[in-house]
Coordinates of N, CA and C in Angstrom, one line a residue:
X23 N -3.2 -10.7 -13.9 CA -4.5 -10.5 -13.2 C -5.6 -10.1 -14.1
X24 N -6.7 -10.7 -14.0 CA -7.8 -10.4 -14.9 C -8.7 -9.4 -14.2
X25 N -9.5 -8.7 -14.9 CA -10.4 -7.7 -14.3 C -11.4 -8.4 -13.4
X26 N -11.8 -9.6 -13.7 CA -12.7 -10.3 -12.7 C -12.1 -10.7 -11.4
X27 N -10.8 -11.0 -11.5 CA -10.1 -11.3 -10.2 C -9.9 -10.0 -9.4
X28 N -9.7 -8.9 -10.1 CA -9.5 -7.6 -9.3 C -10.9 -7.3 -8.6
X29 N -12.0 -7.5 -9.3 CA -13.3 -7.1 -8.8 C -13.7 -8.1 -7.7
X30 N -13.1 -9.3 -7.6 CA -13.4 -10.2 -6.6 C -12.4 -10.2 -5.4
X31 N -11.5 -9.3 -5.4 CA -10.5 -9.2 -4.4 C -11.1 -8.8 -3.0
X32 N -10.6 -9.5 -2.0 CA -11.2 -9.2 -0.6 C -10.0 -8.8 0.3
X33 N -10.4 -7.9 1.2 CA -9.4 -7.4 2.2 C -9.2 -8.4 3.3
X34 N -8.4 -8.0 4.3 CA -8.0 -8.9 5.3 C -9.2 -9.4 6.2
X35 N -10.3 -8.6 6.1 CA -11.5 -9.0 6.9 C -12.5 -9.8 6.1
X36 N -12.1 -10.1 4.8 CA -13.0 -10.9 3.9 C -14.0 -10.1 3.2
X37 N -14.0 -8.8 3.3 CA -15.0 -7.9 2.5 C -14.4 -7.7 1.1
X38 N -15.4 -7.6 0.2 CA -15.0 -7.2 -1.2 C -14.5 -5.8 -1.2
X39 N -13.3 -5.6 -1.7 CA -12.7 -4.3 -1.7 C -13.6 -3.3 -2.5
X40 N -14.2 -3.8 -3.6 CA -15.0 -2.9 -4.5 C -16.2 -2.4 -3.8
X41 N -16.6 -3.0 -2.7 CA -17.8 -2.5 -1.9 C -17.4 -1.4 -0.9
X42 N -16.2 -1.1 -0.7 CA -15.7 0.0 0.2 C -16.3 -0.2 1.6
X43 N -16.5 -1.4 2.0 CA -17.1 -1.7 3.3 C -16.3 -1.0 4.5
X44 N -16.9 -0.1 5.2 CA -16.3 0.5 6.3 C -15.1 1.4 6.1
X45 N -14.9 1.8 4.8 CA -13.8 2.7 4.4 C -14.4 4.1 4.2
X46 N -13.8 5.1 4.9 CA -14.2 6.4 4.7 C -13.4 7.1 3.5
X47 N -14.0 8.2 3.0 CA -13.3 8.9 1.9 C -11.9 9.4 2.4
X48 N -11.9 9.8 3.7 CA -10.6 10.2 4.2 C -9.6 9.1 4.2
X49 N -10.0 7.9 4.6 CA -9.1 6.7 4.6 C -8.6 6.4 3.2
X50 N -9.5 6.5 2.2 CA -9.2 6.2 0.8 C -8.1 7.2 0.3
X51 N -8.4 8.5 0.6 CA -7.5 9.6 0.2 C -6.1 9.4 0.9
X52 N -6.1 9.1 2.1 CA -4.8 8.9 2.9 C -4.0 7.7 2.3
X53 N -4.7 6.7 2.0 CA -4.1 5.5 1.4 C -3.4 5.9 0.0
X54 N -4.2 6.6 -0.8 CA -3.7 6.9 -2.1 C -2.5 7.9 -2.1
X55 N -2.6 8.8 -1.1 CA -1.5 9.8 -1.0 C -0.2 9.0 -0.5
X56 N -0.4 8.1 0.4 CA 0.7 7.3 0.9 C 1.3 6.5 -0.2
X57 N 0.4 5.9 -1.1 CA 0.9 5.0 -2.1 C 1.5 5.8 -3.3
X58 N 0.8 6.8 -3.8 CA 1.3 7.5 -5.0 C 1.9 8.9 -4.7
X59 N 1.6 9.5 -3.6 CA 2.0 10.9 -3.4 C 1.0 11.9 -4.1
X60 N 1.1 13.1 -3.8 CA 0.2 14.1 -4.5 C 0.5 14.2 -6.0
X61 N 1.8 14.2 -6.3 CA 2.1 14.3 -7.7 C 1.6 13.1 -8.5
X62 N 1.8 11.9 -7.9 CA 1.3 10.7 -8.6 C -0.2 10.7 -8.7
X63 N -0.9 11.2 -7.7 CA -2.4 11.3 -7.8 C -2.8 12.2 -8.9
X64 N -2.1 13.4 -9.0 CA -2.4 14.3 -10.1 C -2.2 13.7 -11.4
X65 N -1.1 12.9 -11.6 CA -0.8 12.3 -12.9 C -1.9 11.3 -13.3
X66 N -2.6 10.6 -12.3 CA -3.6 9.6 -12.5 C -5.0 10.2 -12.7
X67 N -5.3 11.2 -11.9 CA -6.6 11.9 -11.9 C -6.3 13.4 -11.9
X68 N -6.5 14.1 -13.0 CA -6.2 15.5 -13.1 C -7.3 16.3 -12.4
X69 N -7.0 16.6 -11.1 CA -7.9 17.5 -10.3 C -7.0 18.5 -9.7
X70 N -7.5 19.8 -9.7 CA -6.6 20.9 -9.2 C -6.3 20.7 -7.7
X71 N -7.2 20.1 -6.9 CA -6.9 19.9 -5.5 C -5.8 19.0 -5.2
X72 N -5.3 18.2 -6.2 CA -4.2 17.4 -6.1 C -2.9 18.1 -6.6
X73 N -3.1 19.1 -7.4 CA -1.9 19.8 -8.0 C -1.6 21.1 -7.4
X74 N -2.6 21.9 -6.9 CA -2.3 23.2 -6.4 C -2.5 23.2 -4.9
X75 N -1.4 23.3 -4.2 CA -1.4 23.4 -2.7 C -2.2 22.3 -2.1
X76 N -1.9 21.0 -2.4 CA -2.8 19.9 -2.0 C -2.7 19.6 -0.5
X77 N -3.9 19.3 0.1 CA -4.0 18.8 1.5 C -5.2 17.8 1.5
X78 N -5.1 17.0 2.6 CA -6.2 16.1 2.8 C -7.5 16.8 3.0
X79 N -7.5 17.9 3.8 CA -8.7 18.6 4.2 C -9.3 19.3 2.9
X80 N -8.5 20.0 2.2 CA -9.1 20.7 1.0 C -9.6 19.7 -0.1
X81 N -8.9 18.6 -0.2 CA -9.3 17.6 -1.2 C -10.6 16.9 -0.8
X82 N -10.7 16.6 0.5 CA -12.0 16.0 1.0 C -13.2 16.9 0.8
X83 N -13.0 18.2 1.0 CA -14.1 19.2 0.7 C -14.5 19.1 -0.7
X84 N -13.5 19.2 -1.6 CA -13.8 19.1 -3.1 C -14.5 17.8 -3.5
X85 N -13.9 16.7 -3.0 CA -14.4 15.4 -3.4 C -15.8 15.1 -2.9
X86 N -16.1 15.6 -1.7 CA -17.5 15.4 -1.1 C -18.5 16.2 -1.9
X87 N -18.1 17.3 -2.6 CA -19.0 18.1 -3.3 C -19.1 17.8 -4.8
X88 N -18.2 16.9 -5.3 CA -18.0 16.7 -6.7 C -18.1 15.1 -6.9
X89 N -19.3 14.6 -7.2 CA -19.5 13.2 -7.4 C -18.6 12.5 -8.4
X90 N -18.4 13.2 -9.6 CA -17.5 12.5 -10.6 C -16.1 12.4 -10.2
X91 N -15.6 13.4 -9.4 CA -14.2 13.3 -8.9 C -14.1 12.2 -7.8
X92 N -15.1 12.2 -7.0 CA -15.1 11.1 -5.9 C -15.1 9.7 -6.5
X93 N -15.9 9.6 -7.6 CA -16.0 8.3 -8.2 C -14.6 7.8 -8.8
X94 N -13.9 8.8 -9.4 CA -12.6 8.5 -10.0 C -11.6 8.1 -8.9
X95 N -11.7 8.8 -7.7 CA -10.8 8.5 -6.6 C -11.1 7.1 -6.0
X96 N -12.4 6.8 -5.9 CA -12.8 5.5 -5.4 C -12.4 4.4 -6.3
X97 N -12.5 4.6 -7.6 CA -12.1 3.6 -8.6 C -10.6 3.4 -8.6
X98 N -9.8 4.4 -8.4 CA -8.4 4.2 -8.3 C -8.0 3.5 -7.1
X99 N -8.7 3.8 -6.0 CA -8.5 3.0 -4.7 C -8.8 1.6 -4.9
X100 N -9.9 1.2 -5.5 CA -10.3 -0.1 -5.6 C -9.3 -0.9 -6.5
X101 N -8.9 -0.3 -7.6 CA -7.9 -1.0 -8.4 C -6.5 -1.2 -7.7
X102 N -6.1 -0.1 -7.1 CA -4.8 -0.2 -6.4 C -4.8 -1.1 -5.2
X103 N -5.8 -1.0 -4.4 CA -5.9 -1.9 -3.2 C -6.1 -3.4 -3.7
X104 N -6.9 -3.6 -4.7 CA -7.1 -5.0 -5.2 C -5.8 -5.6 -5.7
X105 N -5.1 -4.8 -6.5 CA -3.8 -5.3 -6.9 C -2.8 -5.6 -5.8
X106 N -2.9 -4.8 -4.8 CA -2.0 -5.0 -3.6 C -2.4 -6.3 -2.9
X107 N -3.6 -6.5 -2.6 CA -4.1 -7.7 -1.9 C -3.8 -8.9 -2.7
X108 N -4.1 -8.9 -4.0 CA -3.9 -10.1 -4.8 C -2.4 -10.4 -4.9
X109 N -1.5 -9.4 -5.0 CA -0.1 -9.7 -5.1 C 0.4 -10.2 -3.8
X110 N -0.1 -9.8 -2.7 CA 0.3 -10.4 -1.4 C -0.1 -11.9 -1.3
X111 N -1.3 -12.2 -1.8 CA -1.8 -13.6 -1.8 C -0.9 -14.4 -2.7
X112 N -0.5 -13.9 -3.8 CA 0.4 -14.7 -4.7 C 1.8 -14.9 -4.1
X113 N 2.2 -13.9 -3.3 CA 3.5 -14.1 -2.7 C 3.5 -15.2 -1.6
X114 N 2.4 -15.4 -1.0 CA 2.3 -16.4 0.1 C 2.1 -17.8 -0.4
X115 N 1.8 -17.9 -1.7 CA 1.6 -19.2 -2.3 C 2.9 -19.9 -2.6

């Protein structure tokens, strides 16, 4: 998969995943926790709210107040979700 194909990946509604159309920060975080778990998130993005007594609520408070951390979380979501969508498309071919 090339970087350009990842950036052009579209969700089931046809929206570009990288545009985060209609996706809340809570949905992004819940998706990533379900996909990687808290330990996996901490391994990918070193933020204390993922390592020390993690919860969706406390992480959302931190991410909403910390633009650089939110950007990293959104970037990980876009990459992960894009790979997931593209691999599903390739399976159906």
